Amino acid sequence: MIQQDLLEIICCPNCKGDLTYNEQTSTLTCASCENVFEVADGIPILLPKSDGK
Ligand SMILES: [Zn+2]
Protein backbone atom coordinates (compact mmCIF):
# COMPACT_ATOMS: atom_id res chain seq x y z
CA MET A 1 0.00 0.00 0.00
CA ILE A 2 0.95 3.60 -0.47
CA GLN A 3 -0.70 6.75 0.78
CA GLN A 4 -2.67 8.60 -1.86
CA ASP A 5 -1.46 12.03 -0.76
CA LEU A 6 2.11 10.79 -1.00
CA LEU A 7 1.45 9.66 -4.55
CA GLU A 8 0.33 13.15 -5.47
CA ILE A 9 3.52 14.72 -4.13
CA ILE A 10 6.16 12.47 -5.59
CA CYS A 11 7.38 12.45 -9.17
CA CYS A 12 9.93 10.65 -11.28
CA PRO A 13 13.53 11.49 -10.24
CA ASN A 14 14.65 11.14 -13.83
CA CYS A 15 12.17 13.28 -15.75
CA LYS A 16 9.81 14.68 -13.07
CA GLY A 17 6.94 12.85 -14.72
CA ASP A 18 3.87 11.47 -12.99
CA LEU A 19 4.16 8.10 -11.29
CA THR A 20 1.47 5.44 -11.43
CA TYR A 21 1.16 2.92 -8.61
CA ASN A 22 0.77 -0.74 -9.53
CA GLU A 23 -0.95 -2.59 -6.68
CA GLN A 24 -0.12 -6.04 -8.03
CA THR A 25 3.62 -5.50 -8.09
CA SER A 26 3.81 -2.74 -5.45
CA THR A 27 5.83 -0.58 -7.77
CA LEU A 28 5.61 2.89 -9.22
CA THR A 29 5.90 3.35 -12.97
CA CYS A 30 6.75 6.63 -14.65
CA ALA A 31 4.28 7.53 -17.37
CA SER A 32 6.91 9.44 -19.32
CA CYS A 33 10.20 7.51 -19.20
CA GLU A 34 8.71 4.18 -18.01
CA ASN A 35 11.20 3.71 -15.21
CA VAL A 36 9.92 1.45 -12.43
CA PHE A 37 10.48 2.19 -8.73
CA GLU A 38 9.93 -0.13 -5.80
CA VAL A 39 7.87 0.71 -2.72
CA ALA A 40 9.18 -0.55 0.61
CA ASP A 41 6.84 -0.38 3.62
CA GLY A 42 4.81 2.32 1.92
CA ILE A 43 7.90 4.39 1.14
CA PRO A 44 8.71 4.88 -2.54
CA ILE A 45 12.34 4.21 -3.37
CA LEU A 46 12.90 6.97 -5.89
CA LEU A 47 16.47 6.38 -6.99
CA PRO A 48 17.44 7.12 -10.57
CA LYS A 49 18.49 4.03 -12.43
CA SER A 50 22.23 3.82 -12.97
CA ASP A 51 22.01 1.37 -15.87
CA GLY A 52 24.94 -0.57 -14.49
CA LYS A 53 27.53 2.16 -14.85
ZN1 LIG B 1 10.35 9.49 -15.66
PDB file of N, CA and C and ligand atoms in Angstrom:
ATOM      1  N   MET A   1       0.844  -1.218   0.000  1.00  0.00           N
ATOM      2  CA  MET A   1       0.000   0.000   0.000  1.00  0.00           C
ATOM      3  C   MET A   1       0.872   1.259   0.000  1.00  0.00           C
ATOM      4  N   ILE A   2       0.279   2.299  -0.485  1.00  0.00           N
ATOM      5  CA  ILE A   2       0.954   3.599  -0.467  1.00  0.00           C
ATOM      6  C   ILE A   2      -0.112   4.663  -0.249  1.00  0.00           C
ATOM      7  N   GLN A   3       0.268   5.695   0.489  1.00  0.00           N
ATOM      8  CA  GLN A   3      -0.705   6.745   0.778  1.00  0.00           C
ATOM      9  C   GLN A   3      -0.994   7.576  -0.468  1.00  0.00           C
ATOM     10  N   GLN A   4      -2.263   7.878  -0.664  1.00  0.00           N
ATOM     11  CA  GLN A   4      -2.667   8.600  -1.865  1.00  0.00           C
ATOM     12  C   GLN A   4      -2.066   9.995  -1.906  1.00  0.00           C
ATOM     13  N   ASP A   5      -2.008  10.668  -0.758  1.00  0.00           N
ATOM     14  CA  ASP A   5      -1.464  12.026  -0.760  1.00  0.00           C
ATOM     15  C   ASP A   5       0.031  12.019  -1.058  1.00  0.00           C
ATOM     16  N   LEU A   6       0.691  10.927  -0.681  1.00  0.00           N
ATOM     17  CA  LEU A   6       2.109  10.794  -0.998  1.00  0.00           C
ATOM     18  C   LEU A   6       2.297  10.634  -2.507  1.00  0.00           C
ATOM     19  N   LEU A   7       1.405   9.861  -3.095  1.00  0.00           N
ATOM     20  CA  LEU A   7       1.452   9.657  -4.550  1.00  0.00           C
ATOM     21  C   LEU A   7       1.334  10.975  -5.312  1.00  0.00           C
ATOM     22  N   GLU A   8       0.555  11.884  -4.764  1.00  0.00           N
ATOM     23  CA  GLU A   8       0.331  13.146  -5.470  1.00  0.00           C
ATOM     24  C   GLU A   8       1.528  14.078  -5.366  1.00  0.00           C
ATOM     25  N   ILE A   9       2.368  13.846  -4.357  1.00  0.00           N
ATOM     26  CA  ILE A   9       3.521  14.720  -4.130  1.00  0.00           C
ATOM     27  C   ILE A   9       4.721  14.285  -4.960  1.00  0.00           C
ATOM     28  N   ILE A  10       4.928  12.973  -4.982  1.00  0.00           N
ATOM     29  CA  ILE A  10       6.159  12.474  -5.591  1.00  0.00           C
ATOM     30  C   ILE A  10       6.105  12.498  -7.117  1.00  0.00           C
ATOM     31  N   CYS A  11       7.291  12.520  -7.714  1.00  0.00           N
ATOM     32  CA  CYS A  11       7.376  12.451  -9.169  1.00  0.00           C
ATOM     33  C   CYS A  11       8.659  11.724  -9.534  1.00  0.00           C
ATOM     34  N   CYS A  12       8.793  11.406 -10.786  1.00  0.00           N
ATOM     35  CA  CYS A  12       9.930  10.648 -11.278  1.00  0.00           C
ATOM     36  C   CYS A  12      11.235  11.431 -11.071  1.00  0.00           C
ATOM     37  N   PRO A  13      12.249  10.804 -10.459  1.00  0.00           N
ATOM     38  CA  PRO A  13      13.531  11.487 -10.240  1.00  0.00           C
ATOM     39  C   PRO A  13      14.311  11.700 -11.528  1.00  0.00           C
ATOM     40  N   ASN A  14      13.936  11.006 -12.556  1.00  0.00           N
ATOM     41  CA  ASN A  14      14.647  11.139 -13.830  1.00  0.00           C
ATOM     42  C   ASN A  14      14.101  12.279 -14.682  1.00  0.00           C
ATOM     43  N   CYS A  15      12.766  12.321 -14.803  1.00  0.00           N
ATOM     44  CA  CYS A  15      12.173  13.277 -15.748  1.00  0.00           C
ATOM     45  C   CYS A  15      11.085  14.122 -15.108  1.00  0.00           C
ATOM     46  N   LYS A  16      10.847  13.942 -13.798  1.00  0.00           N
ATOM     47  CA  LYS A  16       9.808  14.685 -13.070  1.00  0.00           C
ATOM     48  C   LYS A  16       8.403  14.368 -13.564  1.00  0.00           C
ATOM     49  N   GLY A  17       8.248  13.232 -14.219  1.00  0.00           N
ATOM     50  CA  GLY A  17       6.938  12.847 -14.721  1.00  0.00           C
ATOM     51  C   GLY A  17       6.070  12.263 -13.624  1.00  0.00           C
ATOM     52  N   ASP A  18       4.813  12.062 -13.943  1.00  0.00           N
ATOM     53  CA  ASP A  18       3.872  11.469 -12.992  1.00  0.00           C
ATOM     54  C   ASP A  18       4.143   9.979 -12.814  1.00  0.00           C
ATOM     55  N   LEU A  19       3.963   9.510 -11.582  1.00  0.00           N
ATOM     56  CA  LEU A  19       4.165   8.102 -11.289  1.00  0.00           C
ATOM     57  C   LEU A  19       2.818   7.421 -11.069  1.00  0.00           C
ATOM     58  N   THR A  20       2.692   6.222 -11.600  1.00  0.00           N
ATOM     59  CA  THR A  20       1.468   5.441 -11.433  1.00  0.00           C
ATOM     60  C   THR A  20       1.761   4.229 -10.564  1.00  0.00           C
ATOM     61  N   TYR A  21       0.933   4.035  -9.523  1.00  0.00           N
ATOM     62  CA  TYR A  21       1.160   2.924  -8.613  1.00  0.00           C
ATOM     63  C   TYR A  21       0.506   1.650  -9.136  1.00  0.00           C
ATOM     64  N   ASN A  22       1.281   0.571  -9.118  1.00  0.00           N
ATOM     65  CA  ASN A  22       0.773  -0.740  -9.525  1.00  0.00           C
ATOM     66  C   ASN A  22       0.595  -1.589  -8.284  1.00  0.00           C
ATOM     67  N   GLU A  23      -0.673  -1.854  -7.925  1.00  0.00           N
ATOM     68  CA  GLU A  23      -0.949  -2.590  -6.683  1.00  0.00           C
ATOM     69  C   GLU A  23      -0.459  -4.022  -6.739  1.00  0.00           C
ATOM     70  N   GLN A  24      -0.490  -4.630  -7.912  1.00  0.00           N
ATOM     71  CA  GLN A  24      -0.115  -6.045  -8.027  1.00  0.00           C
ATOM     72  C   GLN A  24       1.361  -6.264  -7.786  1.00  0.00           C
ATOM     73  N   THR A  25       2.181  -5.331  -8.241  1.00  0.00           N
ATOM     74  CA  THR A  25       3.623  -5.501  -8.086  1.00  0.00           C
ATOM     75  C   THR A  25       4.205  -4.582  -7.022  1.00  0.00           C
ATOM     76  N   SER A  26       3.350  -3.714  -6.438  1.00  0.00           N
ATOM     77  CA  SER A  26       3.806  -2.738  -5.449  1.00  0.00           C
ATOM     78  C   SER A  26       4.963  -1.900  -5.979  1.00  0.00           C
ATOM     79  N   THR A  27       4.805  -1.435  -7.187  1.00  0.00           N
ATOM     80  CA  THR A  27       5.830  -0.576  -7.772  1.00  0.00           C
ATOM     81  C   THR A  27       5.195   0.681  -8.353  1.00  0.00           C
ATOM     82  N   LEU A  28       6.041   1.666  -8.575  1.00  0.00           N
ATOM     83  CA  LEU A  28       5.605   2.892  -9.224  1.00  0.00           C
ATOM     84  C   LEU A  28       6.221   2.949 -10.617  1.00  0.00           C
ATOM     85  N   THR A  29       5.395   3.255 -11.605  1.00  0.00           N
ATOM     86  CA  THR A  29       5.895   3.346 -12.966  1.00  0.00           C
ATOM     87  C   THR A  29       5.741   4.775 -13.471  1.00  0.00           C
ATOM     88  N   CYS A  30       6.795   5.290 -14.079  1.00  0.00           N
ATOM     89  CA  CYS A  30       6.748   6.633 -14.645  1.00  0.00           C
ATOM     90  C   CYS A  30       6.020   6.598 -15.975  1.00  0.00           C
ATOM     91  N   ALA A  31       5.063   7.501 -16.143  1.00  0.00           N
ATOM     92  CA  ALA A  31       4.281   7.528 -17.374  1.00  0.00           C
ATOM     93  C   ALA A  31       5.096   8.059 -18.542  1.00  0.00           C
ATOM     94  N   SER A  32       6.146   8.800 -18.244  1.00  0.00           N
ATOM     95  CA  SER A  32       6.913   9.437 -19.315  1.00  0.00           C
ATOM     96  C   SER A  32       8.102   8.596 -19.767  1.00  0.00           C
ATOM     97  N   CYS A  33       8.976   8.224 -18.804  1.00  0.00           N
ATOM     98  CA  CYS A  33      10.197   7.508 -19.197  1.00  0.00           C
ATOM     99  C   CYS A  33      10.106   6.015 -18.874  1.00  0.00           C
ATOM    100  N   GLU A  34       8.989   5.596 -18.266  1.00  0.00           N
ATOM    101  CA  GLU A  34       8.711   4.179 -18.006  1.00  0.00           C
ATOM    102  C   GLU A  34       9.701   3.509 -17.061  1.00  0.00           C
ATOM    103  N   ASN A  35      10.403   4.293 -16.273  1.00  0.00           N
ATOM    104  CA  ASN A  35      11.201   3.713 -15.210  1.00  0.00           C
ATOM    105  C   ASN A  35      10.277   3.155 -14.133  1.00  0.00           C
ATOM    106  N   VAL A  36      10.711   2.091 -13.463  1.00  0.00           N
ATOM    107  CA  VAL A  36       9.916   1.449 -12.426  1.00  0.00           C
ATOM    108  C   VAL A  36      10.645   1.584 -11.091  1.00  0.00           C
ATOM    109  N   PHE A  37       9.896   1.984 -10.044  1.00  0.00           N
ATOM    110  CA  PHE A  37      10.476   2.185  -8.728  1.00  0.00           C
ATOM    111  C   PHE A  37       9.748   1.317  -7.718  1.00  0.00           C
ATOM    112  N   GLU A  38      10.522   0.729  -6.816  1.00  0.00           N
ATOM    113  CA  GLU A  38       9.934  -0.129  -5.799  1.00  0.00           C
ATOM    114  C   GLU A  38       9.384   0.700  -4.643  1.00  0.00           C
ATOM    115  N   VAL A  39       8.438   0.092  -3.913  1.00  0.00           N
ATOM    116  CA  VAL A  39       7.874   0.711  -2.722  1.00  0.00           C
ATOM    117  C   VAL A  39       8.139  -0.225  -1.550  1.00  0.00           C
ATOM    118  N   ALA A  40       8.850   0.259  -0.555  1.00  0.00           N
ATOM    119  CA  ALA A  40       9.185  -0.546   0.610  1.00  0.00           C
ATOM    120  C   ALA A  40       8.480   0.001   1.841  1.00  0.00           C
ATOM    121  N   ASP A  41       7.588  -0.791   2.422  1.00  0.00           N
ATOM    122  CA  ASP A  41       6.844  -0.384   3.615  1.00  0.00           C
ATOM    123  C   ASP A  41       6.114   0.932   3.403  1.00  0.00           C
ATOM    124  N   GLY A  42       5.563   1.118   2.205  1.00  0.00           N
ATOM    125  CA  GLY A  42       4.806   2.325   1.916  1.00  0.00           C
ATOM    126  C   GLY A  42       5.658   3.509   1.524  1.00  0.00           C
ATOM    127  N   ILE A  43       6.990   3.304   1.494  1.00  0.00           N
ATOM    128  CA  ILE A  43       7.898   4.394   1.143  1.00  0.00           C
ATOM    129  C   ILE A  43       8.446   4.156  -0.255  1.00  0.00           C
ATOM    130  N   PRO A  44       8.173   5.055  -1.181  1.00  0.00           N
ATOM    131  CA  PRO A  44       8.706   4.882  -2.538  1.00  0.00           C
ATOM    132  C   PRO A  44      10.221   5.054  -2.564  1.00  0.00           C
ATOM    133  N   ILE A  45      10.884   4.117  -3.229  1.00  0.00           N
ATOM    134  CA  ILE A  45      12.337   4.206  -3.372  1.00  0.00           C
ATOM    135  C   ILE A  45      12.629   4.892  -4.704  1.00  0.00           C
ATOM    136  N   LEU A  46      12.772   6.212  -4.650  1.00  0.00           N
ATOM    137  CA  LEU A  46      12.900   6.972  -5.887  1.00  0.00           C
ATOM    138  C   LEU A  46      14.357   7.268  -6.190  1.00  0.00           C
ATOM    139  N   LEU A  47      15.071   6.221  -6.611  1.00  0.00           N
ATOM    140  CA  LEU A  47      16.467   6.377  -6.989  1.00  0.00           C
ATOM    141  C   LEU A  47      16.575   6.254  -8.502  1.00  0.00           C
ATOM    142  N   PRO A  48      17.243   7.223  -9.120  1.00  0.00           N
ATOM    143  CA  PRO A  48      17.442   7.123 -10.567  1.00  0.00           C
ATOM    144  C   PRO A  48      18.207   5.867 -10.923  1.00  0.00           C
ATOM    145  N   LYS A  49      17.798   5.233 -11.998  1.00  0.00           N
ATOM    146  CA  LYS A  49      18.486   4.030 -12.431  1.00  0.00           C
ATOM    147  C   LYS A  49      19.889   4.385 -12.948  1.00  0.00           C
ATOM    148  N   SER A  50      20.851   3.537 -12.563  1.00  0.00           N
ATOM    149  CA  SER A  50      22.232   3.817 -12.966  1.00  0.00           C
ATOM    150  C   SER A  50      22.583   3.099 -14.258  1.00  0.00           C
ATOM    151  N   ASP A  51      21.755   2.139 -14.661  1.00  0.00           N
ATOM    152  CA  ASP A  51      22.007   1.367 -15.872  1.00  0.00           C
ATOM    153  C   ASP A  51      23.341   0.651 -15.826  1.00  0.00           C
ATOM    154  N   GLY A  52      23.757   0.267 -14.655  1.00  0.00           N
ATOM    155  CA  GLY A  52      24.944  -0.570 -14.492  1.00  0.00           C
ATOM    156  C   GLY A  52      26.260   0.136 -14.772  1.00  0.00           C
ATOM    157  N   LYS A  53      26.282   1.431 -14.622  1.00  0.00           N
ATOM    158  CA  LYS A  53      27.535   2.155 -14.846  1.00  0.00           C
ATOM    159  C   LYS A  53      28.540   1.865 -13.713  1.00  0.00           C
TER     160      LYS A  53
HETATM  161 ZN    ZN B   1      10.345   9.493 -15.657  1.00  0.00          ZN
END
